């Protein structure tokens, strides 16, 4: 699976032209991809797509039609914040993530400017190379599925298996009804098994999240 993700990325990078690198336009990059139509509509309606266009670099984590339903259950006043939580403020791709010195890291989102604790996503990589992402405090992880589109070192759009729903951002009682994804600690991708190179293995998932270094591009 990991090798397929890398192959897809290399093909996308090879197809990129200098003219296509001028600006970040998520709507244009997803225009001919109906499998992400609902997610794109939500990005546009909440003006998060417009926010992304102002960034110098970004990585957008998108959810396909088959997995987007939990986002439709998010209250309107919370949706913009949740979608900003799906936008990393630096360019990442599977190659860069795979070259990290540790198998766990904190990736900064658009929310990091206002809330350092809630403005990150926990990244981890299994021994087989599969990559996972998790919101702070969430009971499930999302699998990094594939690269959808990329403009080298400017913007990447990557599909994840389920929305990243942060309980503290959603508020009491909402996260349980909107949640999804692989349960934490069951099967591959359990955050508890990863560790920081500086602090060693942690005893709990929360310990790992707290000790993980913030990734830099």
Backbone as a chain_set.jsonl record, in Angstrom:
{"seq": "XXXXXXXXXXXXXXXXXXXXXXXXXXXXXXXXXXXXXXXXXXXXXXXXXXXXXXXXXXXXXXXXXXXXXXXXXXXXXXXXXXXXXXXXXXXXXXXXXXXXXXXXXXXXXXXXXXXXXXXXXXXXXXXXXXXXXXXXXXXXXXXXXXXXXXXXXXXXXXXXXXXXXXXXXXXXXXXXXXXXXXXXXXXXXXXXXXXXXXXXXXXXXXXXXXXXXXXXX", "coords": {"N": [[0.822, -1.204, 0.0], [1.884, 1.277, 0.867], [3.883, 1.642, -1.074], [2.354, 2.026, -3.362], [1.178, 4.485, -2.828], [3.436, 6.162, -2.922], [4.219, 5.811, -5.59], [2.05, 6.929, -6.969], [2.325, 9.573, -6.146], [4.805, 10.299, -7.32], [4.14, 10.184, -10.035], [2.307, 12.274, -10.177], [3.93, 14.455, -9.539], [5.656, 14.438, -11.694], [3.963, 15.195, -13.709], [3.422, 17.811, -13.178], [3.6, 21.288, -14.079], [5.517, 24.346, -14.541], [3.739, 26.526, -14.812], [1.526, 25.723, -13.45], [2.106, 26.088, -10.836], [1.6, 28.52, -9.734], [-0.401, 29.449, -7.872], [-2.355, 28.498, -4.971], [-5.085, 26.636, -5.471], [-7.539, 24.97, -4.419], [-10.102, 24.223, -5.234], [-9.898, 24.153, -8.025], [-8.019, 22.106, -8.313], [-9.459, 19.92, -7.472], [-11.585, 19.859, -9.133], [-12.273, 18.069, -11.232], [-12.743, 15.712, -9.932], [-15.026, 13.896, -8.858], [-15.379, 12.199, -6.688], [-14.696, 13.56, -4.447], [-16.507, 15.55, -4.147], [-18.437, 16.428, -2.227], [-16.859, 17.05, 0.011], [-15.306, 19.102, -1.085], [-17.32, 20.947, -1.599], [-18.047, 21.635, 1.005], [-15.65, 22.789, 1.897], [-15.638, 25.044, 0.273], [-18.064, 26.378, 0.916], [-17.67, 27.059, 3.594], [-15.615, 28.769, 3.355], [-13.061, 27.934, 3.779], [-11.496, 26.963, 1.739], [-10.865, 29.324, 0.477], [-9.294, 30.47, 2.452], [-7.11, 28.742, 2.371], [-5.985, 29.435, -0.048], [-4.541, 31.653, 0.549], [-2.317, 30.827, 1.833], [1.214, 30.136, 1.863], [2.166, 27.608, 1.557], [0.702, 24.335, 1.758], [-1.025, 21.419, 2.999], [-3.689, 19.516, 2.212], [-6.099, 17.532, 3.681], [-8.284, 15.304, 2.496], [-11.598, 13.838, 2.309], [-13.272, 11.064, 0.904], [-16.42, 10.529, -0.874], [-17.672, 8.218, 0.172], [-16.982, 8.247, 2.818], [-17.614, 10.644, 3.958], [-19.855, 11.261, 5.447], [-19.876, 11.594, 8.392], [-18.973, 14.26, 8.648], [-21.117, 15.718, 7.775], [-22.763, 15.682, 9.885], [-21.767, 17.431, 11.669], [-22.288, 20.35, 13.567], [-23.243, 23.495, 12.092], [-21.914, 25.773, 13.076], [-19.568, 24.723, 13.978], [-18.323, 23.551, 11.856], [-16.558, 24.937, 10.096], [-14.247, 25.241, 11.684], [-13.564, 22.537, 12.109], [-12.953, 21.762, 9.49], [-10.769, 23.411, 8.974], [-9.025, 22.117, 10.574], [-8.287, 20.064, 8.987], [-6.365, 20.997, 7.328], [-3.038, 21.265, 6.789], [-0.364, 23.483, 7.53], [1.978, 23.424, 6.182], [3.83, 22.071, 3.425], [3.47, 18.675, 2.832], [4.188, 15.338, 1.863], [3.9, 11.789, 1.152], [6.547, 10.934, 0.805], [8.159, 12.856, 2.132], [7.081, 12.598, 4.716], [7.747, 9.954, 5.235], [10.471, 10.149, 5.453], [11.01, 11.245, 7.877], [12.757, 11.426, 11.013], [11.669, 10.188, 13.187], [8.968, 7.937, 14.058], [6.685, 9.137, 14.771], [4.937, 12.213, 15.04], [3.963, 15.668, 15.502], [1.816, 17.429, 13.465], [1.304, 20.633, 12.259], [-1.728, 22.451, 11.99], [-4.124, 24.699, 10.36], [-5.245, 25.82, 12.579], [-3.29, 26.236, 14.393], [-2.297, 28.768, 14.825], [-3.964, 29.984, 16.597], [-4.498, 28.177, 18.622], [-2.358, 26.228, 20.135], [-2.432, 23.667, 21.251], [-4.754, 22.382, 20.23], [-4.228, 22.782, 17.625], [-2.835, 20.9, 16.139], [-2.124, 17.752, 14.502], [-1.796, 14.338, 15.207], [0.694, 12.334, 13.901], [1.595, 9.085, 12.763], [3.566, 6.183, 11.937], [3.396, 2.871, 10.826], [5.248, -0.232, 11.138], [5.105, -1.486, 8.696], [5.042, 0.577, 6.946], [2.65, 1.906, 6.507], [0.806, 4.889, 6.981], [-0.683, 6.947, 9.511], [-3.143, 9.207, 10.878], [-4.293, 11.28, 13.534], [-6.667, 13.076, 15.468], [-6.144, 15.267, 18.287], [-6.876, 13.676, 21.315], [-8.793, 12.031, 20.185], [-10.58, 8.91, 19.686], [-10.071, 7.291, 17.567], [-8.217, 6.505, 14.564], [-7.158, 7.84, 11.396], [-6.461, 6.511, 8.217], [-3.805, 7.224, 5.982], [-4.473, 7.359, 2.705], [-3.959, 7.896, -0.127], [-2.216, 10.016, -2.517], [-3.895, 12.652, -3.94], [-3.659, 14.944, -5.529], [-0.952, 17.152, -6.416], [1.285, 19.904, -6.099], [4.485, 20.4, -6.373], [6.121, 21.007, -3.356], [4.516, 23.143, -2.764], [1.638, 22.715, -2.564], [-0.203, 19.915, -1.445], [-2.687, 17.442, -1.9], [-4.204, 15.063, -0.071], [-5.79, 11.932, 0.349], [-7.65, 10.743, 3.104], [-8.847, 8.104, 5.234], [-11.039, 8.587, 6.879], [-12.886, 11.29, 8.408], [-11.148, 13.775, 10.419], [-11.992, 14.195, 13.511], [-11.96, 16.197, 16.112], [-12.519, 15.822, 19.49], [-12.483, 17.903, 21.445], [-12.74, 20.159, 19.924], [-15.22, 19.805, 18.802], [-16.953, 19.609, 20.989], [-18.835, 18.599, 23.969], [-20.679, 15.571, 23.669], [-21.074, 15.747, 20.925], [-18.952, 14.691, 19.403], [-19.116, 11.902, 19.727], [-21.367, 11.178, 18.28], [-20.661, 11.878, 15.716], [-18.383, 10.556, 15.09], [-15.835, 8.342, 13.644], [-13.802, 5.91, 11.849], [-10.791, 3.912, 12.402], [-10.679, 2.216, 15.484], [-8.682, 3.422, 18.159], [-5.711, 1.776, 19.122], [-6.378, -0.739, 18.298], [-5.423, -3.178, 16.112], [-3.486, -2.299, 13.166], [-1.686, 0.798, 13.203], [-2.071, 1.777, 15.735], [-1.64, 4.326, 18.014], [-0.284, 4.078, 20.385], [1.92, 2.457, 20.059], [3.977, 3.828, 18.838], [6.895, 5.956, 19.141], [8.806, 8.67, 20.511], [11.943, 9.783, 19.363], [13.52, 11.114, 21.132], [12.502, 10.753, 23.696], [11.834, 8.121, 23.99], [9.88, 5.06, 24.241], [6.41, 5.499, 25.033], [3.999, 4.972, 27.652], [1.304, 5.264, 27.227], [-1.19, 6.312, 24.796], [-1.712, 9.034, 24.99], [0.577, 9.955, 26.191], [2.433, 9.639, 24.147], [1.452, 11.422, 22.232], [1.881, 13.804, 23.578], [4.654, 13.93, 23.748], [5.601, 13.944, 21.175], [7.578, 15.328, 18.544], [7.191, 18.514, 16.875], [6.588, 18.543, 13.472], [8.678, 19.672, 10.781], [8.882, 21.215, 7.601]], "CA": [[0.0, 0.0, 0.0], [2.758, 2.446, 0.956], [4.572, 1.808, -2.353], [1.385, 2.566, -4.312], [1.042, 5.91, -2.522], [4.628, 6.833, -3.414], [4.182, 5.786, -7.05], [1.063, 7.921, -7.399], [2.911, 10.893, -5.925], [5.835, 10.534, -8.322], [3.462, 10.46, -11.301], [1.727, 13.611, -10.087], [5.02, 15.423, -9.592], [6.183, 14.453, -13.054], [2.994, 15.862, -14.572], [3.299, 19.226, -12.813], [4.287, 22.241, -14.934], [5.763, 25.596, -13.829], [2.564, 27.392, -14.848], [0.526, 25.234, -12.5], [2.595, 26.291, -9.484], [1.441, 29.929, -9.408], [-1.239, 29.727, -6.711], [-3.05, 27.353, -4.393], [-6.505, 26.669, -5.806], [-8.022, 23.626, -4.103], [-11.287, 23.959, -6.058], [-9.435, 23.773, -9.356], [-7.325, 20.836, -8.244], [-10.436, 18.855, -7.236], [-12.734, 20.113, -10.01], [-12.617, 16.887, -12.045], [-12.68, 14.537, -9.071], [-16.347, 13.85, -8.197], [-15.34, 11.408, -5.455], [-14.47, 14.474, -3.324], [-17.4, 16.681, -4.41], [-19.054, 16.928, -1.001], [-15.817, 17.681, 0.829], [-14.974, 20.362, -1.743], [-18.447, 21.869, -1.379], [-17.939, 22.115, 2.379], [-14.504, 23.704, 1.933], [-16.018, 26.295, -0.401], [-19.123, 27.031, 1.663], [-17.13, 27.601, 4.846], [-14.529, 29.673, 2.952], [-11.746, 27.38, 4.121], [-10.745, 26.912, 0.473], [-10.346, 30.685, 0.282], [-8.201, 30.626, 3.425], [-5.963, 27.966, 1.882], [-5.38, 30.163, -1.176], [-3.663, 32.699, 1.088], [-1.131, 30.198, 2.415], [2.354, 29.939, 0.974], [2.218, 26.167, 1.306], [-0.351, 23.656, 2.509], [-1.374, 20.029, 2.707], [-5.112, 19.394, 2.498], [-6.497, 16.144, 3.906], [-9.659, 15.23, 2.007], [-12.341, 12.613, 2.594], [-14.113, 10.718, -0.235], [-17.866, 10.488, -0.673], [-18.091, 7.073, 0.976], [-16.607, 8.438, 4.223], [-17.811, 12.04, 4.335], [-21.094, 11.427, 6.217], [-19.7, 12.188, 9.725], [-18.829, 15.711, 8.564], [-22.442, 16.303, 7.567], [-23.419, 15.714, 11.197], [-21.134, 18.47, 12.477], [-23.069, 21.6, 13.585], [-22.745, 24.515, 11.166], [-20.997, 26.698, 13.747], [-18.32, 24.011, 14.257], [-17.804, 22.928, 10.643], [-15.389, 25.658, 9.582], [-13.103, 24.891, 12.528], [-13.198, 21.146, 11.835], [-12.317, 21.701, 8.172], [-9.432, 24.002, 9.124], [-8.233, 21.069, 11.217], [-7.872, 19.164, 7.907], [-5.399, 21.7, 6.483], [-1.709, 21.454, 7.373], [0.147, 24.755, 7.032], [3.22, 23.181, 5.45], [3.729, 21.03, 2.401], [3.919, 17.326, 3.154], [3.767, 14.235, 1.01], [4.352, 10.541, 1.773], [8.007, 10.821, 0.794], [8.667, 13.666, 3.234], [6.667, 11.988, 5.978], [8.509, 8.724, 5.411], [11.877, 10.461, 5.728], [11.158, 11.779, 9.234], [13.66, 10.64, 11.852], [10.865, 9.434, 14.139], [7.744, 7.365, 13.494], [5.563, 9.885, 15.32], [5.18, 13.654, 15.029], [2.803, 16.543, 15.505], [1.752, 18.244, 12.257], [0.538, 21.839, 12.558], [-2.857, 22.77, 11.112], [-4.472, 26.116, 10.293], [-5.67, 26.263, 13.894], [-2.125, 26.384, 15.28], [-2.058, 30.182, 15.109], [-4.831, 30.413, 17.703], [-4.528, 27.174, 19.691], [-1.235, 25.322, 19.902], [-2.787, 22.311, 21.652], [-5.72, 21.83, 19.291], [-3.798, 23.107, 16.27], [-1.947, 19.876, 15.591], [-2.616, 16.405, 14.233], [-0.785, 13.325, 15.525], [1.09, 11.463, 12.789], [2.365, 7.898, 13.129], [3.829, 5.254, 10.839], [3.578, 1.489, 11.24], [6.465, -0.89, 10.632], [4.911, -1.841, 7.287], [5.068, 1.796, 6.153], [1.359, 2.575, 6.469], [0.785, 6.115, 7.774], [-1.952, 7.228, 10.168], [-3.319, 10.534, 11.446], [-5.296, 11.287, 14.602], [-6.92, 14.338, 16.157], [-5.854, 15.2, 19.725], [-7.949, 13.177, 22.164], [-9.747, 11.184, 19.462], [-10.487, 7.481, 19.969], [-9.855, 6.552, 16.335], [-7.2, 7.053, 13.675], [-7.463, 7.81, 9.963], [-5.37, 5.996, 7.399], [-3.427, 7.993, 4.809], [-4.803, 6.429, 1.63], [-3.231, 8.169, -1.366], [-2.078, 11.394, -2.961], [-4.917, 12.967, -4.941], [-3.051, 15.944, -6.416], [0.181, 17.796, -5.764], [2.142, 20.876, -6.758], [5.673, 20.16, -5.554], [6.594, 21.923, -2.316], [3.543, 24.22, -2.579], [0.401, 22.159, -2.019], [-0.548, 18.522, -1.706], [-4.017, 17.03, -1.466], [-4.082, 13.637, 0.238], [-7.015, 11.313, 0.854], [-7.603, 9.974, 4.342], [-9.943, 7.134, 5.247], [-12.176, 9.071, 7.664], [-12.636, 12.656, 8.874], [-10.436, 13.986, 11.674], [-12.955, 14.872, 14.372], [-11.349, 16.458, 17.411], [-13.573, 15.945, 20.503], [-12.472, 19.192, 22.133], [-13.23, 21.165, 18.988], [-16.644, 19.562, 18.584], [-17.699, 19.852, 22.207], [-19.439, 17.422, 24.601], [-21.844, 14.929, 23.081], [-21.116, 15.821, 19.458], [-17.935, 13.827, 18.807], [-19.552, 10.506, 19.729], [-22.335, 10.961, 17.217], [-20.084, 12.155, 14.402], [-17.094, 9.881, 14.976], [-15.646, 7.23, 12.723], [-12.405, 5.541, 11.733], [-10.297, 2.736, 13.105], [-10.513, 2.459, 16.923], [-7.3, 3.534, 18.591], [-5.19, 0.681, 19.916], [-6.783, -2.022, 17.744], [-4.896, -3.409, 14.783], [-2.403, -1.444, 12.724], [-1.85, 2.22, 13.364], [-2.347, 2.209, 17.104], [-0.687, 5.369, 18.349], [0.465, 3.697, 21.579], [3.129, 1.706, 19.765], [5.01, 4.684, 18.304], [7.649, 6.612, 20.201], [9.673, 9.783, 20.185], [13.355, 9.404, 19.406], [14.174, 11.772, 22.257], [11.98, 10.357, 24.992], [11.604, 6.692, 24.054], [8.503, 4.589, 24.165], [5.5, 5.981, 26.057], [3.117, 3.93, 28.149], [-0.058, 5.468, 26.749], [-1.301, 7.103, 23.584], [-1.623, 10.445, 25.32], [1.989, 10.254, 26.452], [3.1, 9.755, 22.856], [1.019, 12.668, 21.624], [2.484, 14.921, 24.293], [6.102, 13.965, 23.581], [5.961, 13.948, 19.762], [8.102, 16.602, 18.054], [6.437, 19.149, 15.807], [7.299, 18.317, 12.223], [9.002, 20.83, 9.948], [9.014, 20.832, 6.187]], "C": [[0.86, 1.259, 0.0], [3.456, 2.707, -0.375], [3.642, 2.38, -3.41], [1.193, 4.06, -4.093], [2.224, 6.681, -3.092], [4.648, 6.892, -4.932], [3.215, 6.831, -7.574], [1.611, 9.331, -7.244], [3.945, 11.226, -6.993], [5.228, 10.861, -9.677], [2.865, 11.857, -11.314], [2.801, 14.682, -10.178], [5.587, 15.543, -11.002], [5.263, 15.216, -13.994], [2.878, 17.349, -14.29], [4.124, 20.098, -13.745], [4.511, 23.523, -14.158], [4.538, 26.502, -13.766], [1.54, 27.0, -13.803], [0.908, 25.527, -11.056], [2.33, 27.707, -8.967], [0.675, 30.174, -8.128], [-1.875, 28.443, -6.207], [-4.54, 27.509, -4.669], [-7.057, 25.256, -5.628], [-9.211, 23.258, -4.983], [-10.896, 23.509, -7.453], [-8.795, 22.394, -9.343], [-8.278, 19.648, -8.055], [-11.626, 18.922, -8.194], [-13.189, 18.882, -10.778], [-12.542, 15.589, -11.241], [-13.97, 14.445, -8.258], [-16.355, 13.06, -6.898], [-15.075, 12.269, -4.226], [-15.408, 15.682, -3.409], [-17.992, 17.27, -3.135], [-18.033, 17.634, -0.123], [-15.433, 19.026, 0.233], [-16.077, 21.391, -1.527], [-18.371, 22.46, 0.033], [-16.768, 23.091, 2.539], [-14.864, 25.064, 1.352], [-17.052, 27.067, 0.41], [-18.611, 27.69, 2.942], [-15.985, 28.587, 4.616], [-13.147, 29.192, 3.398], [-10.887, 27.273, 2.87], [-10.127, 28.27, 0.167], [-9.183, 30.956, 1.226], [-6.938, 29.924, 2.938], [-5.24, 28.726, 0.775], [-4.418, 31.252, -0.709], [-2.382, 32.136, 1.702], [-0.016, 30.075, 1.389], [2.541, 28.469, 0.629], [1.164, 25.509, 2.185], [-0.446, 22.196, 2.094], [-2.825, 19.856, 3.144], [-5.483, 17.912, 2.573], [-7.98, 16.014, 3.567], [-10.265, 13.854, 2.268], [-13.25, 12.31, 1.408], [-15.586, 10.61, 0.14], [-18.292, 9.366, 0.277], [-17.828, 7.271, 2.472], [-16.956, 9.816, 4.76], [-19.001, 12.252, 5.275], [-20.89, 12.017, 7.615], [-19.559, 13.706, 9.712], [-20.176, 16.398, 8.407], [-23.23, 16.378, 8.862], [-22.833, 16.779, 12.116], [-21.98, 19.739, 12.421], [-22.412, 22.674, 12.723], [-21.705, 25.428, 11.808], [-19.65, 26.053, 14.065], [-17.605, 23.567, 12.975], [-16.56, 23.616, 10.112], [-14.127, 25.29, 10.375], [-12.623, 23.472, 12.247], [-12.492, 21.025, 10.488], [-10.926, 22.352, 8.197], [-8.472, 23.007, 9.768], [-7.728, 20.051, 10.196], [-6.839, 19.805, 6.973], [-4.094, 21.897, 7.247], [-1.083, 22.695, 6.75], [1.527, 24.638, 6.395], [2.974, 22.091, 4.418], [4.289, 19.712, 2.926], [3.446, 16.383, 2.056], [4.308, 12.948, 1.64], [5.87, 10.363, 1.795], [8.6, 11.6, 1.955], [8.313, 13.059, 4.592], [7.49, 10.741, 6.275], [9.969, 8.957, 5.768], [12.092, 11.076, 7.11], [12.017, 10.849, 10.077], [12.905, 9.804, 12.885], [9.602, 8.926, 13.459], [6.498, 8.043, 14.032], [5.917, 11.362, 15.326], [3.867, 14.398, 15.146], [2.873, 17.421, 14.255], [0.834, 19.431, 12.518], [-0.547, 22.095, 11.51], [-3.098, 24.28, 11.103], [-4.861, 26.682, 11.654], [-4.5, 26.564, 14.824], [-1.826, 27.833, 15.632], [-2.861, 30.674, 16.303], [-4.843, 29.437, 18.873], [-3.458, 26.132, 19.421], [-1.572, 23.869, 20.251], [-3.72, 21.646, 20.656], [-5.305, 22.053, 17.837], [-2.808, 22.135, 15.682], [-2.711, 18.577, 15.334], [-1.483, 15.441, 14.554], [-0.547, 12.417, 14.327], [1.849, 10.262, 13.333], [2.522, 6.997, 11.912], [4.083, 3.867, 11.392], [4.871, 0.913, 10.651], [6.339, -1.255, 9.162], [4.86, -0.613, 6.373], [3.744, 2.536, 6.071], [1.35, 3.756, 7.442], [-0.615, 6.391, 8.293], [-1.95, 8.637, 10.741], [-4.431, 10.479, 12.489], [-5.428, 12.674, 15.191], [-6.573, 14.192, 17.639], [-7.07, 14.717, 20.517], [-8.941, 12.261, 21.482], [-9.515, 9.719, 19.779], [-10.263, 6.648, 18.713], [-8.791, 7.245, 15.495], [-7.672, 6.955, 12.237], [-6.235, 7.322, 9.213], [-5.08, 6.982, 6.256], [-3.536, 7.064, 3.605], [-3.962, 6.663, 0.382], [-3.088, 9.67, -1.589], [-3.081, 11.624, -4.086], [-4.367, 13.936, -5.982], [-1.907, 16.606, -5.664], [0.829, 18.812, -6.689], [3.393, 20.935, -5.901], [6.056, 21.317, -4.651], [5.693, 23.137, -2.113], [2.281, 23.672, -1.933], [0.264, 20.693, -2.389], [-1.968, 18.29, -1.203], [-3.963, 15.517, -1.291], [-5.396, 13.109, 0.812], [-6.739, 10.57, 2.156], [-8.886, 9.148, 4.449], [-11.191, 7.62, 5.966], [-11.874, 10.477, 8.143], [-11.892, 12.691, 10.205], [-11.324, 14.844, 12.57], [-12.379, 14.999, 15.781], [-12.437, 16.676, 18.459], [-13.631, 17.31, 21.165], [-12.935, 20.321, 21.223], [-14.727, 21.035, 18.767], [-17.48, 19.904, 19.812], [-18.357, 18.59, 22.724], [-20.647, 16.892, 23.84], [-21.88, 14.914, 21.574], [-20.169, 14.818, 18.833], [-18.394, 12.385, 18.711], [-20.498, 10.222, 18.584], [-21.758, 11.119, 15.836], [-18.839, 11.335, 14.127], [-17.065, 8.748, 13.968], [-14.191, 6.84, 12.728], [-12.047, 4.316, 12.534], [-10.137, 3.04, 14.588], [-9.048, 2.497, 17.294], [-6.916, 2.314, 19.411], [-5.628, -0.685, 19.431], [-6.226, -2.158, 16.345], [-3.775, -2.437, 14.465], [-2.732, 0.012, 12.997], [-2.149, 2.663, 14.774], [-1.238, 3.152, 17.574], [0.206, 4.964, 19.517], [1.79, 3.024, 21.252], [4.267, 2.58, 19.246], [5.752, 5.362, 19.444], [8.49, 7.735, 19.649], [11.122, 9.336, 20.294], [14.037, 9.985, 20.634], [13.744, 11.193, 23.602], [11.689, 8.869, 25.112], [10.148, 6.338, 24.038], [7.692, 5.141, 25.319], [4.567, 4.865, 26.466], [1.703, 4.056, 27.641], [-0.048, 6.308, 25.506], [-1.165, 8.583, 23.881], [-0.199, 10.856, 25.609], [2.731, 10.466, 25.15], [2.752, 11.065, 22.21], [1.696, 13.862, 22.272], [3.975, 15.046, 23.994], [6.534, 14.085, 22.125], [6.487, 15.298, 19.338], [7.207, 17.178, 16.992], [7.235, 19.04, 14.534], [7.569, 19.625, 11.512], [9.245, 20.355, 8.537], [10.468, 20.775, 5.783]], "O": [[0.608, 2.193, -0.762], [3.61, 3.862, -0.772], [4.085, 3.141, -4.271], [1.06, 4.819, -5.053], [2.039, 7.745, -3.683], [5.046, 7.904, -5.507], [3.53, 7.544, -8.527], [1.393, 10.185, -8.103], [3.948, 12.34, -7.516], [5.741, 11.72, -10.394], [2.907, 12.548, -12.332], [2.6, 15.709, -10.827], [5.952, 16.634, -11.442], [5.723, 15.815, -14.966], [2.291, 18.081, -15.087], [5.216, 19.71, -14.159], [3.781, 23.788, -13.203], [4.325, 27.177, -12.76], [0.776, 27.838, -13.324], [0.13, 25.25, -10.143], [2.785, 28.059, -7.879], [1.069, 31.043, -7.35], [-1.929, 27.436, -6.914], [-5.178, 28.423, -4.147], [-7.045, 24.451, -6.559], [-9.322, 22.116, -5.43], [-11.497, 22.586, -8.002], [-9.004, 21.601, -10.261], [-7.956, 18.519, -8.424], [-12.564, 18.133, -8.079], [-14.391, 18.68, -10.953], [-12.311, 14.512, -11.792], [-14.008, 14.866, -7.102], [-17.258, 13.237, -6.081], [-15.205, 11.798, -3.096], [-15.134, 16.721, -2.808], [-18.041, 18.491, -2.984], [-18.313, 18.7, 0.425], [-15.25, 19.995, 0.97], [-15.799, 22.569, -1.299], [-18.607, 23.653, 0.222], [-16.886, 24.099, 3.236], [-14.451, 26.102, 1.868], [-16.93, 28.281, 0.573], [-19.078, 28.764, 3.319], [-15.454, 29.168, 5.562], [-12.183, 29.957, 3.392], [-9.674, 27.472, 2.935], [-9.007, 28.355, -0.338], [-8.202, 31.595, 0.846], [-5.833, 30.449, 3.077], [-4.014, 28.664, 0.676], [-3.58, 31.719, -1.48], [-1.47, 32.888, 2.047], [-0.27, 29.928, 0.193], [3.015, 28.129, -0.455], [0.778, 26.049, 3.221], [-0.017, 21.797, 1.011], [-3.148, 20.031, 4.319], [-5.216, 17.143, 1.65], [-8.831, 16.555, 4.273], [-9.56, 12.857, 2.425], [-13.944, 13.21, 0.937], [-15.945, 10.602, 1.317], [-19.187, 9.56, 1.099], [-18.384, 6.549, 3.3], [-16.628, 10.13, 5.904], [-19.136, 13.334, 5.846], [-21.672, 12.883, 8.007], [-19.978, 14.373, 10.658], [-20.356, 17.53, 8.854], [-24.252, 17.061, 8.932], [-23.341, 17.004, 13.215], [-22.359, 20.169, 11.331], [-21.187, 22.753, 12.635], [-20.73, 25.814, 11.164], [-18.691, 26.754, 14.387], [-16.418, 23.243, 13.006], [-15.605, 22.947, 9.718], [-13.068, 25.057, 9.792], [-11.42, 23.227, 12.156], [-11.533, 20.265, 10.36], [-10.013, 21.889, 7.513], [-7.263, 23.051, 9.536], [-6.837, 19.258, 10.503], [-6.482, 19.225, 5.947], [-4.058, 22.62, 8.243], [-1.255, 22.934, 5.555], [2.168, 25.648, 6.103], [2.037, 21.301, 4.528], [5.424, 19.643, 3.399], [2.425, 16.619, 1.41], [5.103, 13.018, 2.577], [6.412, 9.72, 2.694], [9.445, 11.082, 2.685], [9.144, 13.013, 5.499], [7.881, 10.499, 7.416], [10.629, 8.075, 6.318], [13.223, 11.393, 7.478], [12.008, 9.633, 9.882], [13.441, 8.823, 13.401], [9.213, 9.428, 12.404], [5.382, 7.588, 13.784], [7.063, 11.728, 15.587], [2.795, 13.836, 14.919], [3.883, 18.082, 14.018], [-0.301, 19.247, 12.956], [-0.314, 21.971, 10.308], [-2.377, 25.041, 11.748], [-4.812, 27.895, 11.857], [-4.696, 27.088, 15.92], [-1.168, 28.1, 16.637], [-2.493, 31.657, 16.946], [-5.163, 29.824, 19.996], [-3.634, 25.256, 18.574], [-1.059, 22.945, 19.62], [-3.516, 20.492, 20.276], [-5.964, 21.561, 16.922], [-2.018, 22.504, 14.813], [-3.791, 18.347, 15.878], [-0.331, 15.702, 14.209], [-1.48, 11.806, 13.805], [2.653, 10.397, 14.256], [1.719, 7.042, 10.98], [4.882, 3.693, 12.312], [5.494, 1.515, 9.776], [7.342, -1.328, 8.452], [4.659, -0.745, 5.166], [3.707, 3.678, 5.614], [1.821, 3.646, 8.574], [-1.608, 6.112, 7.62], [-0.896, 9.192, 11.052], [-5.391, 9.722, 12.345], [-4.434, 13.37, 15.393], [-6.697, 13.099, 18.191], [-8.158, 15.282, 20.403], [-9.852, 11.754, 22.136], [-8.397, 9.318, 20.103], [-10.263, 5.419, 18.785], [-8.5, 8.425, 15.691], [-8.484, 6.095, 11.897], [-5.106, 7.684, 9.545], [-6.005, 7.509, 5.639], [-2.784, 6.095, 3.494], [-3.322, 5.737, -0.118], [-3.75, 10.48, -0.939], [-3.11, 10.879, -5.065], [-4.591, 13.761, -7.18], [-1.887, 16.622, -4.434], [0.912, 18.609, -7.9], [3.352, 21.476, -4.796], [6.283, 22.44, -5.101], [6.05, 24.059, -1.379], [1.895, 24.126, -0.856], [0.578, 20.288, -3.508], [-2.391, 18.873, -0.204], [-3.707, 14.782, -2.245], [-6.029, 13.754, 1.649], [-5.738, 9.867, 2.292], [-9.892, 9.47, 3.816], [-12.288, 7.127, 5.701], [-10.703, 10.832, 8.275], [-11.988, 11.765, 11.012], [-11.398, 16.062, 12.408], [-12.323, 14.029, 16.536], [-13.213, 17.624, 18.337], [-14.719, 17.825, 21.422], [-13.462, 21.327, 21.696], [-15.422, 22.031, 18.569], [-18.587, 20.428, 19.688], [-18.435, 17.599, 21.998], [-21.521, 17.652, 23.422], [-22.641, 14.145, 20.987], [-20.516, 14.16, 17.852], [-18.1, 11.707, 17.727], [-20.445, 9.15, 17.981], [-22.29, 10.564, 14.875], [-18.287, 11.412, 13.03], [-18.097, 8.264, 13.504], [-13.412, 7.37, 13.519], [-12.875, 3.752, 13.248], [-9.509, 4.042, 14.93], [-8.256, 1.693, 16.801], [-7.669, 1.865, 20.275], [-5.303, -1.694, 20.057], [-6.523, -1.337, 15.477], [-3.187, -1.829, 15.359], [-3.897, 0.41, 13.02], [-2.457, 3.835, 14.99], [-0.056, 2.812, 17.533], [1.331, 5.451, 19.632], [2.697, 3.021, 22.084], [5.413, 2.132, 19.212], [5.29, 5.345, 20.585], [8.84, 7.751, 18.469], [11.484, 8.598, 21.21], [15.016, 9.424, 21.127], [14.538, 11.148, 24.542], [11.34, 8.39, 26.191], [9.284, 7.193, 23.849], [8.186, 5.251, 26.441], [4.363, 3.914, 25.712], [0.965, 3.071, 27.617], [0.954, 6.943, 25.178], [-0.561, 9.316, 23.098], [0.198, 11.981, 25.308], [3.565, 11.366, 25.048], [3.627, 11.759, 21.693], [2.047, 14.826, 21.591], [4.509, 16.155, 23.986], [7.715, 14.306, 21.855], [5.922, 16.324, 19.716], [6.531, 16.437, 16.278], [8.414, 19.394, 14.498], [6.793, 20.575, 11.619], [9.741, 19.254, 8.302], [10.777, 20.47, 4.631]]}, "num_chains": 1, "name": "protein.A"}
